[in-house]
CSV table of C-alpha atoms and ligand atoms in Angstrom, one decimal:
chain,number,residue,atom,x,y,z
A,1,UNK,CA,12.4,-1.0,27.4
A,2,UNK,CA,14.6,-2.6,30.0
A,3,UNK,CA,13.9,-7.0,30.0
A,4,UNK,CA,12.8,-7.1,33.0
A,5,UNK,CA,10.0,-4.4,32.4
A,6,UNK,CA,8.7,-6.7,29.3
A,7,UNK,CA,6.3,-8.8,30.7
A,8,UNK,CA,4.1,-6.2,32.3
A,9,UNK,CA,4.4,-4.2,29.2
A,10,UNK,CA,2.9,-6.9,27.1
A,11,UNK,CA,0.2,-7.4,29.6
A,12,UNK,CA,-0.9,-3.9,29.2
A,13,UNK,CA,-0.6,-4.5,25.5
A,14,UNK,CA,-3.5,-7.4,26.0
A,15,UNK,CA,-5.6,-5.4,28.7
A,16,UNK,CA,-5.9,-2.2,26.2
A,17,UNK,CA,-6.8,-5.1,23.3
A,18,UNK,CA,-3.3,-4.1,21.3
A,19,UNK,CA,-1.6,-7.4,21.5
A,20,UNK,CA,-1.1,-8.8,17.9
A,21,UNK,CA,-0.3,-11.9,16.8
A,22,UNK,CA,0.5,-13.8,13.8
A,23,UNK,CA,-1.9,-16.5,12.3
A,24,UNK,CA,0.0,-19.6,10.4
A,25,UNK,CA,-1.5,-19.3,6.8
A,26,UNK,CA,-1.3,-23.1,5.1
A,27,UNK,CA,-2.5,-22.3,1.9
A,28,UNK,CA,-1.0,-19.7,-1.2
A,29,UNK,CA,-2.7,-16.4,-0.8
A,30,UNK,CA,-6.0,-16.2,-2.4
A,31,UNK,CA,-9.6,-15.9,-1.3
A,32,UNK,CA,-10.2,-19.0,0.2
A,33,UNK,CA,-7.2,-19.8,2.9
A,34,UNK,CA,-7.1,-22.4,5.2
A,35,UNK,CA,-5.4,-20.8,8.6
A,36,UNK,CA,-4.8,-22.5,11.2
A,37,UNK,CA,-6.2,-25.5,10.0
A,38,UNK,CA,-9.7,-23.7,9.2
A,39,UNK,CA,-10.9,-23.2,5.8
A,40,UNK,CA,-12.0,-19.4,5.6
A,41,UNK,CA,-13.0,-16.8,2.6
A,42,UNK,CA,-10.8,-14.3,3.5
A,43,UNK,CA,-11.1,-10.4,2.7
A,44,UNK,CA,-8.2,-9.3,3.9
A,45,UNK,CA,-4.8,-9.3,0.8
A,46,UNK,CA,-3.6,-6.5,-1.1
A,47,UNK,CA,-3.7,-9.4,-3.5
A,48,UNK,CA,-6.2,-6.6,-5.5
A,49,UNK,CA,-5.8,-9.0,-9.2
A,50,UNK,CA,-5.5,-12.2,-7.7
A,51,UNK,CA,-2.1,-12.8,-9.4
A,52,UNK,CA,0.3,-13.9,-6.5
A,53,UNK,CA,-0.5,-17.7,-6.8
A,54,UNK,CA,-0.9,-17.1,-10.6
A,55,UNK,CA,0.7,-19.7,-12.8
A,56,UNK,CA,1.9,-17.4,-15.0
A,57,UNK,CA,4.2,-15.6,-12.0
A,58,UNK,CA,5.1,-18.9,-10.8
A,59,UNK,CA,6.2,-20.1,-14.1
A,60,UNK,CA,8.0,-16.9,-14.8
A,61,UNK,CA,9.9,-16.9,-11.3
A,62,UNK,CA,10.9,-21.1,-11.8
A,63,UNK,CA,12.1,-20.7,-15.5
A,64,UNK,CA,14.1,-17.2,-14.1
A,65,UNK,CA,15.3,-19.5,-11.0
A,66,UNK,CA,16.8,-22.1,-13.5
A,67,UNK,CA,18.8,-18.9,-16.0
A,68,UNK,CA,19.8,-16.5,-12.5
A,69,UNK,CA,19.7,-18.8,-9.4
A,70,UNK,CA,18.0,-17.9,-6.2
A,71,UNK,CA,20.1,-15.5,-4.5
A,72,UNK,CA,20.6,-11.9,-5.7
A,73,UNK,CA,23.9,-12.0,-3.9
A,74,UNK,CA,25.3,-8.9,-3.8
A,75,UNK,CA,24.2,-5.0,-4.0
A,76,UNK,CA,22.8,-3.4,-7.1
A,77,UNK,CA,26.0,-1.0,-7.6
A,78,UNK,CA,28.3,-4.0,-6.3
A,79,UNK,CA,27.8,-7.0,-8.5
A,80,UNK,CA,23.8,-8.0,-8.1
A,81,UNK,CA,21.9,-5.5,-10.9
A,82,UNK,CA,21.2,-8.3,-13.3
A,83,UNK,CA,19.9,-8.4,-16.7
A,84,UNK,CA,16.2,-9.2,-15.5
A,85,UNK,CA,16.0,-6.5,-13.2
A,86,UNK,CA,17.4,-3.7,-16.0
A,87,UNK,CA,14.5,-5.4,-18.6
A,88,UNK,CA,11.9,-4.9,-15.3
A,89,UNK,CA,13.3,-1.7,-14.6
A,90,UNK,CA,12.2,-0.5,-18.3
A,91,UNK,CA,8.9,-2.2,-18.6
A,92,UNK,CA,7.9,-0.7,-15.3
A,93,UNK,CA,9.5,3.0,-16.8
A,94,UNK,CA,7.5,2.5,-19.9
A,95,UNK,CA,4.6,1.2,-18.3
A,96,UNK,CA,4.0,4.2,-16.2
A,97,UNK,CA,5.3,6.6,-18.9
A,98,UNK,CA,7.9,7.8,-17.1
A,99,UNK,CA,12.1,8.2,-17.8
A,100,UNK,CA,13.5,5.7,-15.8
A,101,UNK,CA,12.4,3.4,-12.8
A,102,UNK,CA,14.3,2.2,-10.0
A,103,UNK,CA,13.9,-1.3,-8.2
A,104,UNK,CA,13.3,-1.7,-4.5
A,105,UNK,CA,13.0,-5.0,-2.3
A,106,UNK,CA,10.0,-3.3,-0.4
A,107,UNK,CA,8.3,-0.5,-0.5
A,108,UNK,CA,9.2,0.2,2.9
A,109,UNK,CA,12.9,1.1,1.5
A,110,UNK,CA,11.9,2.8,-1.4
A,111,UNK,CA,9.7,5.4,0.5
A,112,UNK,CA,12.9,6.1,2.7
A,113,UNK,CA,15.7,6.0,-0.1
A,114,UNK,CA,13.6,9.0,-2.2
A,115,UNK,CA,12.8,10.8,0.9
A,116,UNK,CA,16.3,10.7,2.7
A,117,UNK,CA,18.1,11.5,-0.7
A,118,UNK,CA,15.9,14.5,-1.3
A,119,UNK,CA,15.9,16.1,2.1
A,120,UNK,CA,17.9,16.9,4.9
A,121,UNK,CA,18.7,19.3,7.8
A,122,UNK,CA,16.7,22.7,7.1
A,123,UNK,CA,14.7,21.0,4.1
A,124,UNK,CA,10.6,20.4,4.9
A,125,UNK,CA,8.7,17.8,4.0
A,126,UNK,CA,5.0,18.1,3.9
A,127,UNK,CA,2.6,14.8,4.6
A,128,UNK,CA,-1.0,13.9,5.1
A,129,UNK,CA,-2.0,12.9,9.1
A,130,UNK,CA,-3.2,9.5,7.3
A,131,UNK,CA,0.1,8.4,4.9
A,132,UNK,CA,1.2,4.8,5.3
A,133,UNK,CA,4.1,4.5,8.8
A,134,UNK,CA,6.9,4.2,6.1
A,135,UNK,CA,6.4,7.6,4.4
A,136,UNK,CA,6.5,9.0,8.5
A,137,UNK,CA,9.5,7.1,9.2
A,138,UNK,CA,11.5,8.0,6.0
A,139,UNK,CA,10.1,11.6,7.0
A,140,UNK,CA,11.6,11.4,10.5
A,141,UNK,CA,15.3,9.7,9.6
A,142,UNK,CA,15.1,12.3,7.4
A,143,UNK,CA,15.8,15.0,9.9
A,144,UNK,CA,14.0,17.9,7.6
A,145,UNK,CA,11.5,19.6,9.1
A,146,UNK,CA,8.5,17.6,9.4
A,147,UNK,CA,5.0,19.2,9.0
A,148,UNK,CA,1.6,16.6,9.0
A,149,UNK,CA,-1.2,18.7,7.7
A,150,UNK,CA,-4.8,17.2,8.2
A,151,UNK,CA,-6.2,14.2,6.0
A,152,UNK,CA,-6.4,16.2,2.8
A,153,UNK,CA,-6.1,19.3,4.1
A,154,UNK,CA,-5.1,21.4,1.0
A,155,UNK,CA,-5.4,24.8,2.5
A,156,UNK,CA,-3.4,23.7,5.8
A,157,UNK,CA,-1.1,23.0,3.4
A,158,UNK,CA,-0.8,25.6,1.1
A,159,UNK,CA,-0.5,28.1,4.6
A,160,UNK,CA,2.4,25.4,5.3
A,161,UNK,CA,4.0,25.9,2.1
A,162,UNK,CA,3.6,29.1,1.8
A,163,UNK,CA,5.0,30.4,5.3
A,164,UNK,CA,8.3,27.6,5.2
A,165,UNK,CA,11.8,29.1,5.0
A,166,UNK,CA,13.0,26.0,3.9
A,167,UNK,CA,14.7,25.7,-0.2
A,168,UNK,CA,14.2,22.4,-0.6
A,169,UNK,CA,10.5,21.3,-0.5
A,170,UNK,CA,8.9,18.1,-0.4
A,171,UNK,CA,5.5,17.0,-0.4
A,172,UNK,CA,4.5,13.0,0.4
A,173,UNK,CA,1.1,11.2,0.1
A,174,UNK,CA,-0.3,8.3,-0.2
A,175,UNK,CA,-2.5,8.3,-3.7
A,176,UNK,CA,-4.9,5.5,-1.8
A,177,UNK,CA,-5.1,5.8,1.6
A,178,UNK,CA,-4.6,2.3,3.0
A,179,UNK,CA,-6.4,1.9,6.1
A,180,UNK,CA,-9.6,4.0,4.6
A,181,UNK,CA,-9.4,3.8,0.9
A,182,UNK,CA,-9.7,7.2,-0.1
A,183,UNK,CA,-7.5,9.1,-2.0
A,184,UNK,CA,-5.2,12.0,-2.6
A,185,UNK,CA,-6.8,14.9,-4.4
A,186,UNK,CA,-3.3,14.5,-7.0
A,187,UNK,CA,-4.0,17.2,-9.7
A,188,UNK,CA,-4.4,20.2,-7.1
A,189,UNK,CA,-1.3,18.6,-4.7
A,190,UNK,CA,0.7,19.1,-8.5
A,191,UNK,CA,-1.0,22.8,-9.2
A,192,UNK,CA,0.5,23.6,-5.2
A,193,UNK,CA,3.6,21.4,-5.9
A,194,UNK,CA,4.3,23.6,-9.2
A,195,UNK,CA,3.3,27.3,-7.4
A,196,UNK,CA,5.5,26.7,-4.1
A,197,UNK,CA,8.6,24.6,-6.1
A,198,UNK,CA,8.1,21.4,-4.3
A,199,UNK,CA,8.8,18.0,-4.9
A,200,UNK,CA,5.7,15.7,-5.0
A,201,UNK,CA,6.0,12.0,-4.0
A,202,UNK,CA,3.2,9.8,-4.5
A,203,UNK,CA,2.9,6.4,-2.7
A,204,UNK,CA,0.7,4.6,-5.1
A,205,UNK,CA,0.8,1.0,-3.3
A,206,UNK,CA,-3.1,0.4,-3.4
A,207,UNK,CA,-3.6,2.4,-6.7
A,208,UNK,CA,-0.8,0.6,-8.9
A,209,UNK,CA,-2.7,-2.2,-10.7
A,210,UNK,CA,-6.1,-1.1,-9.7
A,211,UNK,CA,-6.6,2.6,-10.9
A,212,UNK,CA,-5.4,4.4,-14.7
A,213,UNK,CA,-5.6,1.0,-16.9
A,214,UNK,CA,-3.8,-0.3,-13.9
A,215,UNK,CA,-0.9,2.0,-14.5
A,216,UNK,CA,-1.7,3.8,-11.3
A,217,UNK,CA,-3.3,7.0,-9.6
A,218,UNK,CA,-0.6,9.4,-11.4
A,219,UNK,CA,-1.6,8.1,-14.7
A,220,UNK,CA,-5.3,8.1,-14.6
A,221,UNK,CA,-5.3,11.7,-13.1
A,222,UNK,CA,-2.7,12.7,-15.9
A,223,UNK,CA,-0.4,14.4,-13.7
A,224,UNK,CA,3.8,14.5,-15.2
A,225,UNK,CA,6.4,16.8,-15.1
A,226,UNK,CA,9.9,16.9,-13.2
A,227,UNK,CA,9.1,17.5,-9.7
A,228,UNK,CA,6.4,14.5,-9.9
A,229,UNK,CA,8.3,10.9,-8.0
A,230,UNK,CA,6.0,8.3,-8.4
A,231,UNK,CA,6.0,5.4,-6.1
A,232,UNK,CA,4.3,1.7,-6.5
A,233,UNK,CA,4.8,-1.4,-4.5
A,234,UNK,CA,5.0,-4.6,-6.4
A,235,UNK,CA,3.7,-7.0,-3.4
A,236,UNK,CA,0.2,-5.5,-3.7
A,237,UNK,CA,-1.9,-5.8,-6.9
A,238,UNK,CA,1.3,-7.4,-8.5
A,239,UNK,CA,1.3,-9.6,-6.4
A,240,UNK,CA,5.1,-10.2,-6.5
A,241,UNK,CA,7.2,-8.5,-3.6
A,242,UNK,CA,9.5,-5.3,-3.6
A,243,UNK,CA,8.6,-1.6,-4.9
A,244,UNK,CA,9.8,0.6,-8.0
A,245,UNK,CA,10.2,4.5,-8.2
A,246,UNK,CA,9.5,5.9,-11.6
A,247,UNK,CA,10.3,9.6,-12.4
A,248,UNK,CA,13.0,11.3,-14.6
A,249,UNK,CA,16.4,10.2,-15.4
A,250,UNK,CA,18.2,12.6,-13.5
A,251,UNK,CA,16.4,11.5,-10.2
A,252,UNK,CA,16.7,7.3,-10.8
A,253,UNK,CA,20.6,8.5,-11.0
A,254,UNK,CA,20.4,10.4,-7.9
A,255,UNK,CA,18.9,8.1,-6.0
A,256,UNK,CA,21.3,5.3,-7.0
A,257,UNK,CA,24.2,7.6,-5.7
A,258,UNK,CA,22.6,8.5,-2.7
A,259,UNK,CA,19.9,6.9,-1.2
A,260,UNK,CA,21.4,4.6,1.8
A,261,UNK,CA,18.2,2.0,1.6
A,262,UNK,CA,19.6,1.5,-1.9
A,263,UNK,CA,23.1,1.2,-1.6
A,264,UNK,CA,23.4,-0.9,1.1
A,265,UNK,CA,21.1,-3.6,0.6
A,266,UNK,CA,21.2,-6.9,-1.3
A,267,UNK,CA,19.7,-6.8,-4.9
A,268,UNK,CA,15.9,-8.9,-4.8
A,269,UNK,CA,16.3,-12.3,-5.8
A,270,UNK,CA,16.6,-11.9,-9.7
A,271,UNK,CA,13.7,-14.1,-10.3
A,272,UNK,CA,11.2,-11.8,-8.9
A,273,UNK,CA,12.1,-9.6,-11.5
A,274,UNK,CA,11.0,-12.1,-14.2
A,275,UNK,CA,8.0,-12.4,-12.1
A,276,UNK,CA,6.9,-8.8,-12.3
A,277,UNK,CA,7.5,-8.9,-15.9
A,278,UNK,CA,5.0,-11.4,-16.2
A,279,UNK,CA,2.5,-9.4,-14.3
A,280,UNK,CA,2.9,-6.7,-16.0
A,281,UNK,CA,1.9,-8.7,-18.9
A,282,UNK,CA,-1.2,-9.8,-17.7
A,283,UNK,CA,-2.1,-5.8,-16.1
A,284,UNK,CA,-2.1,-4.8,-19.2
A,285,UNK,CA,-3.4,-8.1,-21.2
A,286,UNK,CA,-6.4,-9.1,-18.8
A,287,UNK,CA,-8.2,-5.8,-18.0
A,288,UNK,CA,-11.5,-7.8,-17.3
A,289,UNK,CA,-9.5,-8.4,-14.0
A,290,UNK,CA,-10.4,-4.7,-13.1
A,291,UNK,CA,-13.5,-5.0,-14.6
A,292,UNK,CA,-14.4,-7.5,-11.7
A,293,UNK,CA,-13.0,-6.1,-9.1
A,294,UNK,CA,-14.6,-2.7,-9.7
A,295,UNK,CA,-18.6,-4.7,-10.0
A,296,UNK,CA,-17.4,-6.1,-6.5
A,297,UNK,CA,-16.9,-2.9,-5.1
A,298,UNK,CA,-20.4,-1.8,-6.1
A,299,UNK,CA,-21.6,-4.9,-4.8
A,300,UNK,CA,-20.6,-4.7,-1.7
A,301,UNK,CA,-21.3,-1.3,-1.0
A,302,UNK,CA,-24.2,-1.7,-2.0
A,303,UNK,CA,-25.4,-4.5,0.1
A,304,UNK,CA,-24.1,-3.4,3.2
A,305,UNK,CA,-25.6,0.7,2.7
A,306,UNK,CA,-28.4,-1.4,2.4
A,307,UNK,CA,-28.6,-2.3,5.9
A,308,UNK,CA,-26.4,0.8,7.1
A,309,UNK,CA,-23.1,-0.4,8.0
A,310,UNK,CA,-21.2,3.6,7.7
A,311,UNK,CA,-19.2,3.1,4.8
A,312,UNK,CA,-16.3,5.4,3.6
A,313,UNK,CA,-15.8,7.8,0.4
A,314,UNK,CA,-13.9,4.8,-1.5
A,315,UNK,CA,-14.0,3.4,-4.9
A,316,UNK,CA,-11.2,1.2,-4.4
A,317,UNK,CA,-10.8,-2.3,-3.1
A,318,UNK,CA,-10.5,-1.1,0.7
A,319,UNK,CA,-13.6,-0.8,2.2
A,320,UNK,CA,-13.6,-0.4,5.5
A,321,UNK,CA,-16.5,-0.6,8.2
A,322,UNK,CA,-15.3,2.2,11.0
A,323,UNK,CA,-16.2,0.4,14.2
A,324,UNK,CA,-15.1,2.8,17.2
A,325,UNK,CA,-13.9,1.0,20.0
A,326,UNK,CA,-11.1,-1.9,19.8
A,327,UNK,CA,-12.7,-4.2,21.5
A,328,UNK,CA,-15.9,-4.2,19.2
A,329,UNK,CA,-13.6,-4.2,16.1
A,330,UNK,CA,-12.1,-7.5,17.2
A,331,UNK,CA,-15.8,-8.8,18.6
A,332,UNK,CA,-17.0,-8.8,14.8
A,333,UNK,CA,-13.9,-10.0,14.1
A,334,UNK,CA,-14.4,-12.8,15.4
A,335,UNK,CA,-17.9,-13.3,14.8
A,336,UNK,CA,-17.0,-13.1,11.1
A,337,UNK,CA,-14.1,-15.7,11.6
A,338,UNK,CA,-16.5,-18.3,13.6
A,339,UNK,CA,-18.9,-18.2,10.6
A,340,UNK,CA,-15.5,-18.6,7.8
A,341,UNK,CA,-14.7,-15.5,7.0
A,342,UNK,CA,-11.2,-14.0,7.2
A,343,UNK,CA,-11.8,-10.2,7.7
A,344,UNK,CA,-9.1,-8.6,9.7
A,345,UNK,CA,-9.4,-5.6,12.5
A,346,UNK,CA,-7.4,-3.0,12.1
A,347,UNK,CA,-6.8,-0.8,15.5
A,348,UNK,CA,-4.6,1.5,16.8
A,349,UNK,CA,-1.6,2.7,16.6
A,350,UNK,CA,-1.9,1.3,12.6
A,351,UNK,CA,-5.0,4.0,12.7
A,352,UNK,CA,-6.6,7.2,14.9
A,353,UNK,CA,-7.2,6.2,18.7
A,354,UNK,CA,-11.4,5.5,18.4
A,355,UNK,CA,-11.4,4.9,15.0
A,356,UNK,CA,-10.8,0.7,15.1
A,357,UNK,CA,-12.2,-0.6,12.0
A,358,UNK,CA,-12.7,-3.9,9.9
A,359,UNK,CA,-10.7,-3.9,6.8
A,360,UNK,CA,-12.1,-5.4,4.0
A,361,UNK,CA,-10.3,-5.8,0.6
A,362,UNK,CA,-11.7,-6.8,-2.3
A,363,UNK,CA,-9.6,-9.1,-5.1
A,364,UNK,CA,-10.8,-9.9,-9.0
A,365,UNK,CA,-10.7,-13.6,-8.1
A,366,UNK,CA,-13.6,-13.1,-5.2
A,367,UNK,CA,-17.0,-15.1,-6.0
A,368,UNK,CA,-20.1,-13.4,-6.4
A,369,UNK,CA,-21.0,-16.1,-4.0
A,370,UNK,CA,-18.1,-15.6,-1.7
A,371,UNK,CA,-19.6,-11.6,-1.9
A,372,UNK,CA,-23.2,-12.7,-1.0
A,373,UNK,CA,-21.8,-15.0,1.8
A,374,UNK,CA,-20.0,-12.2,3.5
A,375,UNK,CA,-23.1,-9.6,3.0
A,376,UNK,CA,-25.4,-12.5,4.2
A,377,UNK,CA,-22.7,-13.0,7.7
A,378,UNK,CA,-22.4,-9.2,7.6
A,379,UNK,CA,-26.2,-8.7,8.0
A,380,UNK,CA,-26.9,-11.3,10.7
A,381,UNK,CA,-23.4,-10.2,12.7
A,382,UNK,CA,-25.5,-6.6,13.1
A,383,UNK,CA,-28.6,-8.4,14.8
A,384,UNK,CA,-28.6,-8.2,18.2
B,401,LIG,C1,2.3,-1.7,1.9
B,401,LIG,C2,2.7,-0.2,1.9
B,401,LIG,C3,4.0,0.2,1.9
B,401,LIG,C4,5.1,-0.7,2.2
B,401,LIG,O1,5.4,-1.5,1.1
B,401,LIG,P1,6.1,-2.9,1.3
B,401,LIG,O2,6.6,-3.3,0.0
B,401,LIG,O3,5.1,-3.8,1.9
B,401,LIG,O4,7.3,-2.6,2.3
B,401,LIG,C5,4.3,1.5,1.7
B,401,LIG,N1,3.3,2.4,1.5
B,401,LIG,C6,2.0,2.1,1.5
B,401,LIG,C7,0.9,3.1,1.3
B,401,LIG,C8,1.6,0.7,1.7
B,401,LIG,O5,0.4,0.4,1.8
């Protein structure tokens, strides 16, 4: 993109309804926001627990800020792995029964440090059309061979698997999908991980705090061995920020020797550390957090199959509404946003050309009346 070509590439942007912009938040996240100086219920956070304006976080983060400071200051393997990140490291290990976990700012660098360390030039990595932009562009700097089979596809993908010359194999899904809220059929992606000696990496983001006790999609579905890499952001459910990888031993170590999105990056503030360990506490201490958020999800399907809005195979918190065209997406949109509710659109390129779609998430600290009051808007949005 040459400067002087800008402008009339951001017009087209507008003129195919693909221009995005950012909307100043003025509150903490939760389900009632003020943006922009309008109070809104908003269904649109990964915030899946409601803990990232929890007390409990903040108090853990403050007292951490006072022992470690702000700053993490340095690399992990330079002088920035603190004492609160090894103890968060463990409890996350032990948490989802694996080895050993690894710490990551975001998951964006975690999907790329595990799938850059693993495989290179005349490897082949194996992903669902639908995983999450960071698994596709950890897949790309890769530079293995790069093979997308259809949205759980498994017999594309055993053909693929079958028929590669490559050694080392990997394959990479998302456990949730995040833009339709499905998931990953894990047990038989192990069964064809074990048969064709491949790697399988599981980006959990939507499922880590939600599904399995809150100790994520791998864990519910039972699924272990070696050749399993589990992934979980921490910015999600967690409500904190950054991302861990839990798997064996061996593999933490190799990624700590190898992976570039590790090595050279600063350590996350130590404090955020002390804040995951607080949520951790309450995943596992306040399960009537799940408990609410899984009656929502019934709720809400159930209201709007009630007057036919085409809803998708999910049981998780994203439930989206599959729209079509981009400009109708972002006409509800607003229609929801007029009346107070904060519901985003979600088009193109972040999903298939045709398929733009509103995005609603669900969070344990959501109302029943802040549920009935979107059903109610939802309702008399679909009258002509
Ligand atoms: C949000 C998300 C990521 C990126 O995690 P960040 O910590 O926000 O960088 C990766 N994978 C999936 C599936 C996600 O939804």
């Amino acid at each position: 993109m040459r400067s002087q070509d800008l402008s009339a590439a951001l017009l087209e942007l507008q003129q195919q309804h693909r221009f995005r912009q950012r909307h100043i938040v003025e509150t903490p996240q939760s389900c009632a926001m003020i943006i922009e100086g309008k109070r809104y219920i908003a269904f649109a956070s990964n915030d899946y627990l409601g803990l990232a304006n929890h007390p409990q976080l903040i108090e853990a983060a403050r007292e951490a800020m006072l022992r470690w400071g702000v700053g993490g200051g340095a690399s992990h393997l330079v002088a920035g792995h603190f004492a609160i990140h090894q103890e968060a490291e463990e409890a996350l290990a032990a948490f989802c029964g694996r080895e050993a976990a690894l710490l990551f700012s975001s998951g964006y660098a975690a999907n790329q440090a595990v799938i850059t360390s693993l495989v290179g030039r005349g490897d082949a990595v194996f992903a669902d059309k639908l995983n999450h932009a960071s698994l596709n562009d950890a897949c790309l700097l890769s530079r293995a061979t790069f093979r997308r089979f259809r949205h759980n596809d498994l017999q594309q993908l055993e053909q693929l698997l079958a028929s590669t010359p490559a050694r080392t194999r990997l394959i990479a899904v998302d456990a949730v999908y995040s833009m339709d809220g499905d998931e990953a059929p894990l047990k038989k992606l192990q069964d064809l991980a074990d048969k064709y000696d491949a790697w399988l990496y599981i980006d959990d983001a939507h499922g880590f705090g939600v599904l399995g006790d809150g100790r994520g999609s791998a864990v519910e579905q039972g699924l272990h061995g070696e050749r399993l890499i589990y992934m979980a952001t921490l910015g999600k459910a967690a409500g904190v920020a950054g991302a861990f990888v839990a798997a064996s031993s061996q593999l933490i170590a190799w990624l700590v020797n190898t992976a570039r999105s590790y090595i050279f990056t600063t350590a996350q503030p130590p404090a955020l550390a002390a804040a995951v360990l607080a949520s951790l506490r309450l995943m596992a201490d306040e399960p009537w957090r799940r408990h609410r958020l899984q009656q929502s999800v019934s709720r809400l399907r159930e209201g709007l199959s009630e007057v036919n809005f085409p809803l998708m195979a999910s049981r998780t918190p994203i439930q989206p509404i599959i729209i079509g065209r981009n400009e109708q997406a972002l006409l509800l949109a607003a229609q929801l946003k007029e009346r107070g509710f904060w519901v985003p659109a979600i088009r193109p390129p972040t999903v298939p050309e045709g398929t733009a779609r509103l995005r609603l998430t669900l969070s344990a600290a959501h109302t029943q009346d802040q549920l009935e009051a979107l059903l109610d808007c939802m309702v008399q949005a679909m009258q002509p």
